[in-house]
Coordinates of C-alpha atoms in Angstrom, one line a residue:
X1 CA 4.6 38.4 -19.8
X2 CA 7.8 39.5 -18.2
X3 CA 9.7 37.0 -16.2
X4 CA 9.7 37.4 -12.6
X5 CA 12.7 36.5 -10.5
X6 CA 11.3 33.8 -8.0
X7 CA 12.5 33.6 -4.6
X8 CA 16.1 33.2 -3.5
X9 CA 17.1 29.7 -2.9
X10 CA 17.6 28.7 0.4
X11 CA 20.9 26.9 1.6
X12 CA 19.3 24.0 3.0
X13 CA 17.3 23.6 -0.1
X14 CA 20.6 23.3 -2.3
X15 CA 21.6 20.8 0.6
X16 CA 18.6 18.3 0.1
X17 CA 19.3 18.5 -3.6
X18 CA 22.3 17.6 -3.7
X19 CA 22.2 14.7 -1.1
X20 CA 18.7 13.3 -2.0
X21 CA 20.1 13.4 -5.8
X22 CA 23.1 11.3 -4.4
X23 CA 21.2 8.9 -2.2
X24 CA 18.1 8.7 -4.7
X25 CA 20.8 7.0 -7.6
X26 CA 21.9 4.7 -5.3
X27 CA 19.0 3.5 -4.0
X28 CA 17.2 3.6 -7.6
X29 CA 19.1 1.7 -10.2
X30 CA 17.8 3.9 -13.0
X31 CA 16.2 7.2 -12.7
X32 CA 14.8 8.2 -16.0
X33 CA 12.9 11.5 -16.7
X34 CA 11.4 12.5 -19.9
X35 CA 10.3 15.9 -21.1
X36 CA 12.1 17.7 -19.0
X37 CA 12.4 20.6 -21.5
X38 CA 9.1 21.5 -21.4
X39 CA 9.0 23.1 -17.5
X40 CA 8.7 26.7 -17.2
X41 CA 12.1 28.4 -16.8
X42 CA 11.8 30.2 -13.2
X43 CA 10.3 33.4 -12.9
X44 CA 7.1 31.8 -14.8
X45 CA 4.9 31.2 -12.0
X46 CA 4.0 27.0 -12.2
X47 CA 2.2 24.4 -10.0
X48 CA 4.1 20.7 -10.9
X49 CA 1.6 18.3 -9.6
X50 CA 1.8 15.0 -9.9
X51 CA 0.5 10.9 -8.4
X52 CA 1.1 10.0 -5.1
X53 CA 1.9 6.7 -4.5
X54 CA 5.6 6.9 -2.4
X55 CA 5.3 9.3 0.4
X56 CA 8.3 12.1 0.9
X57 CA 10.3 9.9 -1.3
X58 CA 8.0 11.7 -4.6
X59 CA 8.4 15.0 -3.7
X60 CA 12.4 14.5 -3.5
X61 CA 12.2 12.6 -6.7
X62 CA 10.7 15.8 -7.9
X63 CA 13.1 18.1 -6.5
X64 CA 16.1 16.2 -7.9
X65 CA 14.6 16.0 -11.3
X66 CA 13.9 19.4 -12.1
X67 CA 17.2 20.7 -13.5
X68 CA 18.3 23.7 -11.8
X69 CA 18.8 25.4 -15.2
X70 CA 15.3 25.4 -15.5
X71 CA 14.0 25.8 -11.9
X72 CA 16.2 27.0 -8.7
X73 CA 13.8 25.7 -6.3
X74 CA 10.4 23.9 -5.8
X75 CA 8.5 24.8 -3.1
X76 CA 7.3 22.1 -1.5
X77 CA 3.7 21.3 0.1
X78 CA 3.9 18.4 2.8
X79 CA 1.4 17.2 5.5
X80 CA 1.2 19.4 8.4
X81 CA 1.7 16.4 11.0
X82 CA 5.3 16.2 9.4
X83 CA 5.9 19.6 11.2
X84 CA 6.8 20.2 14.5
X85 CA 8.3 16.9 15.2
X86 CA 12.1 16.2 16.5
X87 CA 12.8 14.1 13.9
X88 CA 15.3 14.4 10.9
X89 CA 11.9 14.0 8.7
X90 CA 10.6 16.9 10.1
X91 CA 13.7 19.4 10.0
X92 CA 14.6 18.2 6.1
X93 CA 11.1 19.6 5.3
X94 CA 10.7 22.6 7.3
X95 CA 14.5 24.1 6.2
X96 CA 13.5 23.8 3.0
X97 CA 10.3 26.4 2.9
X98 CA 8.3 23.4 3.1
X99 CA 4.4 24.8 3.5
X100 CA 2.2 22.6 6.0
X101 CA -1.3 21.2 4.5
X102 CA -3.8 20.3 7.1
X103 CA -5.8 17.3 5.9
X104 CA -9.4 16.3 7.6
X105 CA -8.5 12.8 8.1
X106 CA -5.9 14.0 10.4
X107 CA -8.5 17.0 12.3
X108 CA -10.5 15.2 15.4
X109 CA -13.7 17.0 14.3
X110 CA -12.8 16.8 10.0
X111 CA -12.6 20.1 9.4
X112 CA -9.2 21.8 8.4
X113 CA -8.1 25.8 7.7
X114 CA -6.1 26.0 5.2
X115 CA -6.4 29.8 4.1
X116 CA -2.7 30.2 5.3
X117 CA -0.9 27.6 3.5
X118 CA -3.1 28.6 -0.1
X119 CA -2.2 32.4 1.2
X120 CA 1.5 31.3 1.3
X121 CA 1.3 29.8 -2.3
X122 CA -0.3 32.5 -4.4
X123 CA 2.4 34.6 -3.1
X124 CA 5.2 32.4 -4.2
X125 CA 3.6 32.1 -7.6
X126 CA 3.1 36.0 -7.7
X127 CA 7.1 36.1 -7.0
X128 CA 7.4 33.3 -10.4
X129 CA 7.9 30.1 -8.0
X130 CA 7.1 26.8 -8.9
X131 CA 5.6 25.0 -6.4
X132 CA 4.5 21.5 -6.1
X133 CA 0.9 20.0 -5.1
X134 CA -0.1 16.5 -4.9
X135 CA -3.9 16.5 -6.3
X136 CA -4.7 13.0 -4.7
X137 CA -4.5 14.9 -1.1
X138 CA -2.5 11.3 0.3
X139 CA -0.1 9.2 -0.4
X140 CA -1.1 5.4 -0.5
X141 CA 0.0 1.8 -1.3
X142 CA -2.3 1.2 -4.2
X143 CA -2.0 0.5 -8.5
X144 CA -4.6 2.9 -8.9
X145 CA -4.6 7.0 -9.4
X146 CA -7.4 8.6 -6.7
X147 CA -9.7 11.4 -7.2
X148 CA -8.3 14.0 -7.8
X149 CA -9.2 17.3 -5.1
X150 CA -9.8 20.6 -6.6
X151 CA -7.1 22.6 -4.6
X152 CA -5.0 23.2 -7.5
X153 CA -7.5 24.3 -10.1
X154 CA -8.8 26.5 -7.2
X155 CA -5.1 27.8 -6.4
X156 CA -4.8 28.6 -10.5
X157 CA -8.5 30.7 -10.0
X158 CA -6.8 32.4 -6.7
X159 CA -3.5 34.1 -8.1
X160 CA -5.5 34.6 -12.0
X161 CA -7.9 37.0 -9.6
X162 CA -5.6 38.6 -7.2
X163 CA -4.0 39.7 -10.4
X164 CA -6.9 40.6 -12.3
X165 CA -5.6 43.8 -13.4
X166 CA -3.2 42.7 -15.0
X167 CA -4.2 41.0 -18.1
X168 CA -0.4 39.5 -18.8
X169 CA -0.2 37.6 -16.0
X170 CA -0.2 34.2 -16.3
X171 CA 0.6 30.4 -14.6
X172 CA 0.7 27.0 -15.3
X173 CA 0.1 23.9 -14.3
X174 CA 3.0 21.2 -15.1
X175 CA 1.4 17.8 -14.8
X176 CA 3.9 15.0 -13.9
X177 CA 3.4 11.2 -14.0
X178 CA 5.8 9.3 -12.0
X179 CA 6.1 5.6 -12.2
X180 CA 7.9 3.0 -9.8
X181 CA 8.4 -0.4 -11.1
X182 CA 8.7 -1.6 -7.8
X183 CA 8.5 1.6 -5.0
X184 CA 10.0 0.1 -2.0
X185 CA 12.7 -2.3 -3.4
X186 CA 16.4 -1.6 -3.8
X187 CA 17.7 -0.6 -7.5
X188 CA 14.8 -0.5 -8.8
X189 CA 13.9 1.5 -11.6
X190 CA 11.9 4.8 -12.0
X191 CA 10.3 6.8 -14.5
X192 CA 9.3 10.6 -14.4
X193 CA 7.4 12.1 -17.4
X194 CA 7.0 15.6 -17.4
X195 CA 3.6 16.5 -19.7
X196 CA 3.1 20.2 -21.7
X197 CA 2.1 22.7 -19.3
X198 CA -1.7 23.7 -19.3
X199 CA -0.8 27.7 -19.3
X200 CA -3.7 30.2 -17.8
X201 CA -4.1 34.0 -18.4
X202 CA -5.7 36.8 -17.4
X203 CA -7.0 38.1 -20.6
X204 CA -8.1 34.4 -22.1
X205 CA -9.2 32.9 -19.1
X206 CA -11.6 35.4 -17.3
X207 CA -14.3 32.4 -16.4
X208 CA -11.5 31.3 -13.8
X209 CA -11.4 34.9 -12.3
X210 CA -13.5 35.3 -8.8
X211 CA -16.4 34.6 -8.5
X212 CA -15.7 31.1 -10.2
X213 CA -18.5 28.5 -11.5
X214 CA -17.2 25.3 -10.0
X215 CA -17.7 23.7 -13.3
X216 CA -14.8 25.4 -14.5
X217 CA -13.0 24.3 -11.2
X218 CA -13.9 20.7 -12.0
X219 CA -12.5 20.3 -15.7
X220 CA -9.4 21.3 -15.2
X221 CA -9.2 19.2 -12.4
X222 CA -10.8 16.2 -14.9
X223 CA -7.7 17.5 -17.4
X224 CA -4.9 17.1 -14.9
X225 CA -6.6 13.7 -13.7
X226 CA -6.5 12.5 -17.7
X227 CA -2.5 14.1 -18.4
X228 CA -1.2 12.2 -14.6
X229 CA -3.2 9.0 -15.5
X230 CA -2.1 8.6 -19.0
X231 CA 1.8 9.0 -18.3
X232 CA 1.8 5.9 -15.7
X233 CA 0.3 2.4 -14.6
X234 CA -3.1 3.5 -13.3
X235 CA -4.9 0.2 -12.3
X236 CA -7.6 -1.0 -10.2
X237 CA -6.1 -3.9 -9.0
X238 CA -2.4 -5.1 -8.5
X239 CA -3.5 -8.3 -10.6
X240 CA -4.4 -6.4 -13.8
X241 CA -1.0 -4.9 -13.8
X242 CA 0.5 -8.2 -13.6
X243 CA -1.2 -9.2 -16.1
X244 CA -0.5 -6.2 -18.5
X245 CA 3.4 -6.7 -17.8
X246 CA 2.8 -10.6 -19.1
X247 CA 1.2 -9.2 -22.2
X248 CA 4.1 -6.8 -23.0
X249 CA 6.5 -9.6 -22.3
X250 CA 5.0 -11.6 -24.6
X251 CA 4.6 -9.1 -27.3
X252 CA 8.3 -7.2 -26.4
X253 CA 9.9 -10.8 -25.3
X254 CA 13.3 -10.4 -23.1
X255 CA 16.3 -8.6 -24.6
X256 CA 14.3 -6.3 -26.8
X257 CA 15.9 -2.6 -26.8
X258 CA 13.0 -1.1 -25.4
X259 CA 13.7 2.3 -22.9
X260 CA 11.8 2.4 -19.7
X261 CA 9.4 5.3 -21.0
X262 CA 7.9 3.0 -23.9
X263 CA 8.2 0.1 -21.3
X264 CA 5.6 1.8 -19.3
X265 CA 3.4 3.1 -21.9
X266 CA 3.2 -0.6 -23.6
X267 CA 2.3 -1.8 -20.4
X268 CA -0.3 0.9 -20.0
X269 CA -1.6 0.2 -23.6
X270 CA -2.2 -3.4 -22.6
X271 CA -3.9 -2.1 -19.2
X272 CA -6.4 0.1 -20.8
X273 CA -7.2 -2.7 -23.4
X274 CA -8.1 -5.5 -19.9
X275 CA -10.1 -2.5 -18.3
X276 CA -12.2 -1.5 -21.6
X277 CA -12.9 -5.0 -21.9
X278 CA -13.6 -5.4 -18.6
X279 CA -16.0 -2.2 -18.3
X280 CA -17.8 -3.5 -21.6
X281 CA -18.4 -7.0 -19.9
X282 CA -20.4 -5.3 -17.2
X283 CA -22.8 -3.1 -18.8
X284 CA -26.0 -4.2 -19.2
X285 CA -28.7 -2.8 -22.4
X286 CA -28.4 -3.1 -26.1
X287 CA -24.6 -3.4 -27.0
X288 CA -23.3 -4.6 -30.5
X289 CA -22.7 -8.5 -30.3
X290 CA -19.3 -7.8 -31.7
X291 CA -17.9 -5.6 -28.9
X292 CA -19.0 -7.9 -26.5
X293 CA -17.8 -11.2 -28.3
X294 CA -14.4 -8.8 -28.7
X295 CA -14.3 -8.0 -25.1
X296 CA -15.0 -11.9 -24.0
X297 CA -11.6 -12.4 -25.8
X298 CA -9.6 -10.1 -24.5
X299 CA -11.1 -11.1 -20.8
X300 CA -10.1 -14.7 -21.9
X301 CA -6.8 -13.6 -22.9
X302 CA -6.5 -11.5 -19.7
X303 CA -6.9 -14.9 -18.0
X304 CA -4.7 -17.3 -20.0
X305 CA -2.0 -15.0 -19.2
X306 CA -2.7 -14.9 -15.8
X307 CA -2.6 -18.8 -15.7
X308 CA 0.4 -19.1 -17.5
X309 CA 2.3 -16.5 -15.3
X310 CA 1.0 -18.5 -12.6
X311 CA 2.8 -21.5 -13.8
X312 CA 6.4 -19.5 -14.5
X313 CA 6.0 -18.9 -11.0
X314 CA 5.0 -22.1 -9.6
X315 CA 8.6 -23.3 -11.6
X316 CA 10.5 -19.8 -11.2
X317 CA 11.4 -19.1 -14.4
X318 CA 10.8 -16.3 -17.0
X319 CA 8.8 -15.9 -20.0
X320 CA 12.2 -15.8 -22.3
X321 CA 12.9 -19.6 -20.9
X322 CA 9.9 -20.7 -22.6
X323 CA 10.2 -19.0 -25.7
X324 CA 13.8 -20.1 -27.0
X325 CA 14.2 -23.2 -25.2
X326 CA 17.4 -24.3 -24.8
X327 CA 18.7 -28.4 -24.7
X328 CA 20.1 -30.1 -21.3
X329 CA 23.5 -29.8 -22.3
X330 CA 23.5 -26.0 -23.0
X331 CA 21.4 -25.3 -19.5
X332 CA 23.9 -27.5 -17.8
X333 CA 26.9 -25.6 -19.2
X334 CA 25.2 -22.1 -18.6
X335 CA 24.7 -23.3 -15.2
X336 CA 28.3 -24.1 -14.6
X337 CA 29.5 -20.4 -16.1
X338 CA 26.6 -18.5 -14.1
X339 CA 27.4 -20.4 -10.9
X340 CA 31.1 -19.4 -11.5
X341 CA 30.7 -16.5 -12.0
X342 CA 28.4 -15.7 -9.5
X343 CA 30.8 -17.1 -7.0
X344 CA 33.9 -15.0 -8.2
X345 CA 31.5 -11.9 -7.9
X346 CA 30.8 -12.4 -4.5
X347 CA 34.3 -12.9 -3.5
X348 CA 35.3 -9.6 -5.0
X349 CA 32.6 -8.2 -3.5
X350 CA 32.7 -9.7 0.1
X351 CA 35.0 -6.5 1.4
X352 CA 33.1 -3.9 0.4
X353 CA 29.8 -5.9 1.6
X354 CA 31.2 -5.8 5.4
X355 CA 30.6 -2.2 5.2
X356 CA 27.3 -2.2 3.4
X357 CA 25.8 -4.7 6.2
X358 CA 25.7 -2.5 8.9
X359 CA 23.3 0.3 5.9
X360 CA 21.2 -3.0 5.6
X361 CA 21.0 -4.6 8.9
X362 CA 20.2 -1.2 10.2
X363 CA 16.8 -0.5 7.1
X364 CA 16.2 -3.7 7.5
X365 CA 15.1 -3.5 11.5
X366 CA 13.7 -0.1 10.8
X367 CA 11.2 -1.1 7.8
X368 CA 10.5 -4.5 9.7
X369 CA 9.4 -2.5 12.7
X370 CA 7.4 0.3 10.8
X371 CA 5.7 -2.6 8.6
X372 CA 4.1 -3.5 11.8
X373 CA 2.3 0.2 12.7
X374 CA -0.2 -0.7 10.0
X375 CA -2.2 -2.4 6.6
X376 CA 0.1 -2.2 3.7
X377 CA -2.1 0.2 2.1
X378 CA -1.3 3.0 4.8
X379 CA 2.4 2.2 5.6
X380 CA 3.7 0.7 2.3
X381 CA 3.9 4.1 0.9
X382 CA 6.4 5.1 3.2
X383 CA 8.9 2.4 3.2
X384 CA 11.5 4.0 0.2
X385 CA 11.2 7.1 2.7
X386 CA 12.2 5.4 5.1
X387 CA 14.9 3.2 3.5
X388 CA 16.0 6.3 2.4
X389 CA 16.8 8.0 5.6
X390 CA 17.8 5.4 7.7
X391 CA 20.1 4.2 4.5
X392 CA 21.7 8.1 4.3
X393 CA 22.3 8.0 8.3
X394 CA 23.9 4.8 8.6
X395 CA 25.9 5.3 5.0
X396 CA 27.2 8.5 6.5
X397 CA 28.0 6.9 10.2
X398 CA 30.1 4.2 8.2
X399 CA 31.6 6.6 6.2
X400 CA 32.9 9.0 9.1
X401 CA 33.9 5.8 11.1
X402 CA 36.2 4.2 8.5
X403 CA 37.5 7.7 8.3
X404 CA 38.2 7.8 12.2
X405 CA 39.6 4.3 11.7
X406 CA 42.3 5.4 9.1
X407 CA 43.0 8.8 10.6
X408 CA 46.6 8.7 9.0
X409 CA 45.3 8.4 5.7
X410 CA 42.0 9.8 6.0
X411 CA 42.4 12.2 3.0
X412 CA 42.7 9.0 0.1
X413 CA 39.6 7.0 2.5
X414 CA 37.8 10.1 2.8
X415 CA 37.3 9.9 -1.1
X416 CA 38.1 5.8 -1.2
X417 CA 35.3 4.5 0.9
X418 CA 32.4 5.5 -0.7
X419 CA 33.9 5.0 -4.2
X420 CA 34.8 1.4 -3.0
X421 CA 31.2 1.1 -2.0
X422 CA 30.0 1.8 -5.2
X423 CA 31.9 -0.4 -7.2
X424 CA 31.2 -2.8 -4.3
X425 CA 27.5 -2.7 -4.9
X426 CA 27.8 -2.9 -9.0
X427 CA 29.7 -6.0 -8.5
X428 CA 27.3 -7.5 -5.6
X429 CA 24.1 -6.4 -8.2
X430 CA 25.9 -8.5 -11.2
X431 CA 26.1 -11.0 -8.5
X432 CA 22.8 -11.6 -7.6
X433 CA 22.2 -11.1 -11.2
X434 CA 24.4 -14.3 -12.4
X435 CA 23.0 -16.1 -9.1
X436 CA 19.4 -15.7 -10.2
X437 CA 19.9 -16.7 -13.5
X438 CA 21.9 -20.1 -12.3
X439 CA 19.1 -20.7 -10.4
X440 CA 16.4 -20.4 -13.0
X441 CA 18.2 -22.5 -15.3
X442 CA 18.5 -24.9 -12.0
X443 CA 14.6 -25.2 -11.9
X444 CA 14.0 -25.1 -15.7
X445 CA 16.4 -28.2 -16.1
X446 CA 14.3 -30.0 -13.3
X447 CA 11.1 -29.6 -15.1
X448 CA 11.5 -31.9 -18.4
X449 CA 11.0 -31.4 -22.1
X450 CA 7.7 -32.9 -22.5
X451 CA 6.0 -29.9 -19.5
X452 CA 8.0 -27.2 -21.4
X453 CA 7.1 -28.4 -25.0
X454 CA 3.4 -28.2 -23.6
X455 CA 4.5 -24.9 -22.0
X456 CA 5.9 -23.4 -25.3
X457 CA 2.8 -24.6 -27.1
X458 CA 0.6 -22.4 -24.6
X459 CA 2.7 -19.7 -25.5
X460 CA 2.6 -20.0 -29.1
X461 CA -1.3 -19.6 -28.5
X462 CA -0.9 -17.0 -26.1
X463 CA 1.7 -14.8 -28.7
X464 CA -0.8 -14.6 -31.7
X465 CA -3.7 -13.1 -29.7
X466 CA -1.5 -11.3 -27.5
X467 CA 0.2 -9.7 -31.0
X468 CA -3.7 -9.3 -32.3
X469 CA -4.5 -7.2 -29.5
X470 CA -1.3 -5.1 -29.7
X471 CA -2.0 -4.7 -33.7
X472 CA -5.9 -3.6 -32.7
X473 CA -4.6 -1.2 -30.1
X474 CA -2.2 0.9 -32.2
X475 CA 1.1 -1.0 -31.2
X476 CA 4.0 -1.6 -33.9
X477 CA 3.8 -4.6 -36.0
X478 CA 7.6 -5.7 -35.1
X479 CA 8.5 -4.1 -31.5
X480 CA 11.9 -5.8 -31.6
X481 CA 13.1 -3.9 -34.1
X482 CA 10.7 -0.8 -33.9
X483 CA 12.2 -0.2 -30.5
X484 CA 15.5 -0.8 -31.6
X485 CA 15.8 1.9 -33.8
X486 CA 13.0 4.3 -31.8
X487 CA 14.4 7.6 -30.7
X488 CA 18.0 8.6 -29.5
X489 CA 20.9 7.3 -27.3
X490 CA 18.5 8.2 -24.1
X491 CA 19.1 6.7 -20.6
X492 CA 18.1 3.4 -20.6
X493 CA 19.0 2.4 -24.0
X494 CA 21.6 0.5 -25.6
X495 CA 22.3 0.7 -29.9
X496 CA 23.8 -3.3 -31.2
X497 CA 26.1 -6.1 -29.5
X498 CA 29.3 -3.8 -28.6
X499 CA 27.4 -1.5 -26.9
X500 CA 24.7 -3.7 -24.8
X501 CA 28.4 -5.3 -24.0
X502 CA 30.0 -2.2 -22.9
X503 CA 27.0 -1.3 -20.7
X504 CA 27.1 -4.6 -19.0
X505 CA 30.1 -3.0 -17.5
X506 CA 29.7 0.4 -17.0
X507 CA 30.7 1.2 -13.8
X508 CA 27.8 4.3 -13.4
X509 CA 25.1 1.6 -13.4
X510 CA 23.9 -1.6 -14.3
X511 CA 23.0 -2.6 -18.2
X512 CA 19.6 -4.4 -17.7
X513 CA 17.9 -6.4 -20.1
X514 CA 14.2 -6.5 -17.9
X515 CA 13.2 -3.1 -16.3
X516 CA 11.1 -5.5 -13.8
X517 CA 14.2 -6.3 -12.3
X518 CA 15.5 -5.4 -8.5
X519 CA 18.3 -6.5 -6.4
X520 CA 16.8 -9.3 -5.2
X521 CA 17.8 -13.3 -5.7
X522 CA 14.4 -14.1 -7.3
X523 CA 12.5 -12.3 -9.7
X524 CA 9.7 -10.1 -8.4
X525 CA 6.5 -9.9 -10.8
X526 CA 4.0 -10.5 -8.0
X527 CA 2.4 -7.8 -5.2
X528 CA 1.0 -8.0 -2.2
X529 CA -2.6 -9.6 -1.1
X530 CA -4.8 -6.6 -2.0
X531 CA -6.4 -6.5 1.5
X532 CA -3.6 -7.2 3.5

């Protein structure tokens, strides 16, 4: 078909992009998106849809991770409660051609119109738009992917109709799986993985054209539900994944080159092995006695690990403590050089910190306050949002002040603040880093030799059956060095000693050996009580 030209791109549009894409690799430590390369160029008409699981905070990841060689805008769909309000929320979604949703949670009596918005949407994919829909219908706190509604597959039916006659015409539907290792925390690490576009036309499609059997509806719903699910940790309970991040541990121990798309998917491959097992557990009838004595072992497995995670925990120390153990006089010595250098981070950093307290002081309040309007399942969601925009008003108040302050020389502060900041927080982050690692070794050197030779014997168990389920669910026989030499120098990845060093101290971003890891001064592998 011919290309259309998709609608102008609004100002404020190019605004958000630009700042969100600022403020998002800040607050992110790693951003990395995969297949971007396969999203219709604009002028192709295109619905990106993708999880829900972090509020306002996924459709700007979205937005910012699109290139603009490929798209020059994505339309947005947002609540309609977001509009209307005198909030900076509300005007950051309206200027940019944001289209209101009405949802039936939110209508007194449950039902909703929507005619206009869907209206609004065929004709921006009639103009060769991309817009983007969220199939789940909400955002919520929870490890697992909901239903997903129809309204996309019936959007798809919509424009195929209206332009029946012309047997060219076509759209598609980009599925996207995005995955936060930990949503709401501070440099944290994210993943975006864009899947190949399910294209529909005129002429090879006419069961989608008007009037529609719902069937047809449904499947490509059930499609999009299997492409999102399989690109991301899709759980039913924060436990399992827990559990599953053990198990890749374990079988891709600390240090291994590993980028953060195959991090995920061996976590996922570990996840779907617990929930097969567990699903064959629970079914009742004539089953083979060798699936079930299979599954027994993996539900065995699945709760060894969980024991033995429970114990790093109880002690505060990783995985990659147990596995190379290391003698009193070397933990007392690597004490001595992370505590040192820990402490001469911090004083290098202490500066630029006084003007990053006021950006944490101030997120801080707001996220305690807002955790308090609700159950974590209904507010959790939000918090990165909302980190997000009080961290981008207060960053920009501290900014223009220490500007003010230094009106003489406000041209070299105007540009020296915020890069001071930066290098501010890479030091602080290597900081916390070399503090949480003196730490650990603290609390491994309390424990004794004879608990962590019992510990390291539990693990020598725990690594041949975790390494036969890997084998039996397709993973490589050697990940260390199968990751190693997997793919190209992508995001994410570093290639041999020099280069891992090099890294360390890149001043763009932080060299990290566990994508788990968050600016925090312990190590964050647990989640919240599931019915808090």
């Amino acid at each position: 078909m011919i290309n259309l030209k998709g609608s102008p791109t609004p100002w404020s549009y190019l605004l958000i992009r630009l700042l969100f894409k600022f403020v998002l690799k800040i607050f992110y430590g790693t951003i990395v998106v995969e297949n971007a390369h396969l999203i219709p160029e604009t002028g192709r008409p295109c619905i990106v849809s993708a999880n829900h699981s972090n509020s306002l905070t996924d459709a700007l990841l979205l937005v910012t991770s699109i290139p603009s060689k490929k798209r020059n805008m994505l339309r947005l769909t947002a609540k309609a409660t977001q509009f209307g309000r005198s909030t900076f929320t509300s005007w950051l979604i309206e200027s940019a051609g944001t289209v209101p949703i009405m949802r039936r949670k939110d209508s007194a009596d449950g039902t909703v119109d929507n005619t206009e918005a869907m209206r609004k949407l065929v004709e921006a994919l009639e103009m060769g738009d991309a817009v983007c829909l969220f199939p789940e219908g909400m955002s919520r706190y929870h490890p697992t992917i909901a239903p997903l509604k129809t309204g996309v597959a019936r959007l798809v039916s919509d424009v195929l109709s209206r332009n029946r006659d012309d047997p060219e015409f076509e759209v598609s539907v980009m599925t996207c799986s995005v995955t936060y290792m930990h949503r709401q925390h501070f440099r944290s690490d994210v993943l975006v993985t864009f899947h190949p576009p399910m294209t529909f036309r005129v002429k090879e499609h006419p069961e989608l054209l008007a009037p529609v059997d719902y069937n047809h509806i449904r499947q490509i719903t059930a499609q999009m539900h299997q492409a999102i699910s399989s690109g991301t940790i899709d759980s039913p309970t924060w436990d399992l994944v827990r559990t599953a991040k053990v198990a890749l541990r374990i079988y891709a121990p600390l240090g291994t080159r590993m980028s953060l798309g195959d991090y995920v998917r061996g976590i996922r491959t570990f996840l779907d092995a617990f929930k097969l097992a567990e699903s064959l557990s629970a079914e009742t009838g004539e089953q083979i006695v060798e699936d079930h004595k299979s599954a027994r072992q993996v539900i065995e497995l699945r709760n060894d690990l969980k024991a033995y995670q429970d114990q790093l925990v109880r002690w505060g120390v990783k995985d990659d403590r147990i596995r190379r153990p290391l003698s009193r006089r070397t933990v007392s010595s690597r004490m001595f050089i992370r505590l040192i250098w820990s402490i001469v981070l911090f004083t290098i950093s202490l500066p630029g910190l006084l003007l990053w307290f006021p950006i944490f002081a101030t997120t801080f309040y707001a996220v305690h306050n807002f955790k308090k309007t609700g159950p974590i399942f209904d507010t959790w969601d939000e918090i990165a949002q909302y980190k997000l925009v009080y961290g981008l008003f207060s960053g920009v108040l501290v900014w223009f002040t220490a500007v003010v302050l230094t009106w003489p020389i406000a041209p070299f502060t105007f540009v020296l603040v915020p890069a001071f900041m930066w290098i501010t927080l890479r030091w602080f982050e290597d900081a916390v880093s070399a503090f949480r690692a003196f730490t650990a070794l603290l609390r491994l050197w309390r424990v004794g030799k004879p608990a962590l030779k019992r510990m390291r014997d539990k693990r020598d168990d725990l690594h041949s059956r975790v390494m036969n389920l890997a084998l039996s669910a397709g993973l490589p026989e050697n990940p260390e060095t199968y990751f190693a030499e997997r793919g190209g120098r992508e995001k994410g990845r570093v290639k041999g000693p020099w280069d891992s060093t090099r890294r360390y101290f890149s001043i763009r971003r932080r060299r990290k050996r566990d994508w788990n890891e968050t600016l925090r001064l312990y190590d964050k592998v647990d989640y919240p009580d599931e019915d808090t």
